[in-house]
């Protein structure tokens, strides 16, 4: 057959054959229509941005493409031929590779061993030969990793590179990246996009999920917007739309810009939180927090920047009294401006705050506050009414009260916890990655909630990996590296690249 | 006397080593089997009975391995398929094995068998010191010398070993590559039980050359503790097993040389040693533990 005949057989003379074509895919989970009549076309040599609110159905769509879920309806074509991957292994055989947001690497194994897991190749591991192949592929794709390093000792960015390399070495021609940038420092995002651009130049197709419009503009050739499981914009050129238009497509309404009134630095009275040389051990017994000095004053929002795992988690837990210090001191002000107590959003809500089998409503009484009672039991109708008022006031629009948390998407779980914690008054607010996994509108609302706490006179400590977010809302930014507090930067006049250098252990 | 104690350490440590190697495989795959003591008891009786009936101790070893594998298969059904509590299942199976072997072993008590006898390695056994310590033993001792490095190689240098380790570290990573976590754990647990069974058979048909009730006397539990000290590493299991073997052989050597020490106190030595090692190492060893070890695999986690 000539090339022409092949093209004609595929019925698309003149156009490059789509790497992946999805037609009218639908998927229902119980009462939730997660995807409805979704079309998606990914061309070779392009980066396809996929954006949408939390629960819009992005992950569901990708998991159907990767064979994790089976679609209820619809068809899929790879290189024009109909396919129906029933498992990730099927999808990989078709040249589809996926990098999950939480990755699928084994921390205790080396990079080479992790890659060996994906490459069925003889009964023995022949690690030396494999290391040579890895080095060759690293070179070809510009993904530097040390094959003999244990994944546990790699930074998040390095882990991501290892996972992408693994996916490419299994022969993927379509690489799906589900929210890869939400855990990276700015420099690492740049490096990742360098790799993505190189893959595109080599003719691969890349699907990239993100909540950040700036990233779509930087790297995506086409953008598809999902809302409520349906396609709102299909493979459009992002250059043809303004930010406001894209946000409106995602959210279904206009979102006004964040109004931060920069109150003059309030008089430094008694600190709400005071750490002096705080040193603490991490979960694996290593020193994770090394002599940190930090004060948070009433009416102040202190941001904490750092690459994941630099001691932020331990800092928050020490501030809240959840983790003992091995040396140094922690003092929490009793009350300021009539406010008392602390509220917190943990770094990993699914592990630290969520009971998967309980409903949204049941989570609303798990915060230790007094609960309306009827006899010895809980007065659930009263809790329901209280929760409705709270949800209205907080404005993050939680999932229906009867849904169990195990059935919610990551962003929706986060919204339940944020509503519960940020909906009550406190003198100290500790929020770790509050907007992680949230869409544009909810990120905005969460930032407003934190600013409202600050305006009421609370001291707010906020950890985030999104420097733009910290620069937008924080009064001061404390930068952490390897357990040390390497610098406290005044946000006025802060420069993201120099903060990024501090985060990576350099000098500003 | 030192040579006697060291030779006794090798002989007495061999059964603990087999059981420890088996438990290492099982725990590397994410399944703790407290029934190891039970698998050794079944292996001891199975090995003894088959040797008695056939007159061939090699068939006895096979019988012991099968008996141990069978008990661990029940454990695997309970904890892998039914997702029962691993500790409850293991302990219950130990007590079951204790009862079953006491019941069916009665007819073999004081029966004579064609047991394994020491086979000095020509040449090597002549070396002063080393010879009697290492090269004047029954064949199962020699096989154990090879078994530890071979199992290390399988675990760390082959694909099967990689799958077992992944099952014990992160089940999602196994699933996403199209492997069945359940199948891998079944294989690891049953293989571990077979090795514990061989360890038990070593006691009855090579070490004590007799069968009596509860003859394993806690060696299986020592093996489970040993896996932790050895940080799930077969080579360290080898060293640790001989250390406990020395503690065990101390009793008999002191006795034969006429030194009067309280017998009960001597029997307690290996267990006191276990407690001391646990106290000294503390949580340090647990840092090397496979991540999934204490979780029972939950098949409902698909996302
Ligand atoms: N396994 C499941 N069982 C029940 N409902 C589910 C399941 N997976 C997803 N859903 C629901 O389907 C909808 C789409 O979820 P999905 O995870 O695809 O959203 P998303 O766009 O990836 O959101 P996020 O940005 O928060 O990751 C949500 O309402 C979610 O609660
Ligand atoms: Mg998602």
Coordinates of C-alpha atoms and ligand atoms in Angstrom, one line a residue, chain A residues 29 32 34-35 52-61 69 101 178-179 211 403 406-412 437, chain B residues 302-303, ligand 1:
Chain A
X29 CA -20.4 6.6 38.7
X32 CA -22.4 11.2 39.0
X34 CA -18.3 12.0 35.3
X35 CA -17.9 12.2 31.5
X52 CA -11.3 22.2 34.1
X53 CA -12.6 22.6 37.6
X54 CA -12.3 20.0 40.3
X55 CA -14.6 17.1 39.5
X56 CA -14.9 18.2 35.8
X57 CA -13.9 14.6 34.8
X58 CA -10.3 15.1 33.6
X59 CA -8.8 12.2 35.5
X60 CA -11.8 10.0 34.6
X61 CA -11.3 10.7 30.9
X69 CA -11.9 2.5 33.7
X101 CA -0.2 12.6 39.9
X178 CA -2.0 14.3 35.2
X179 CA -1.3 17.5 37.1
X211 CA -5.0 24.1 36.9
X403 CA -21.5 11.3 49.5
X406 CA -13.9 7.8 49.1
X407 CA -16.1 8.6 46.1
X408 CA -14.9 12.2 45.8
X409 CA -12.1 13.6 43.5
X410 CA -9.0 15.0 45.2
X411 CA -10.1 18.6 44.9
X412 CA -13.6 17.9 46.3
X437 CA -5.7 20.3 43.4
Chain B
X302 CA -8.3 1.1 42.6
X303 CA -7.6 4.8 42.2
Ligands
LIG1 N1 -14.3 5.8 41.4 C1 -15.2 6.8 41.5 N2 -16.4 6.5 42.1 C2 -17.4 7.4 42.2 N3 -17.3 8.7 41.7 C3 -16.2 9.0 41.1 C4 -15.1 8.1 41.0 N4 -14.1 8.7 40.3 C5 -14.5 10.0 40.1 N5 -15.8 10.1 40.5 C6 -16.5 11.4 40.4 O1 -16.5 11.8 39.0 C7 -16.4 13.2 38.9 C8 -15.2 13.5 38.1 O2 -14.0 13.2 38.8 P1 -12.5 13.3 38.3 O3 -11.6 12.7 39.3 O4 -12.5 12.8 36.9 O5 -12.3 14.9 38.3 P2 -11.1 15.8 37.9 O6 -11.5 16.6 36.8 O7 -9.9 14.9 37.7 O8 -10.9 16.6 39.2 P3 -9.6 17.2 40.0 O9 -9.2 18.4 39.4 O10 -10.2 17.4 41.4 O11 -8.6 16.1 40.0 C9 -16.3 13.7 40.3 O12 -17.6 14.2 40.7 C10 -15.9 12.5 41.2 O13 -16.5 12.7 42.5

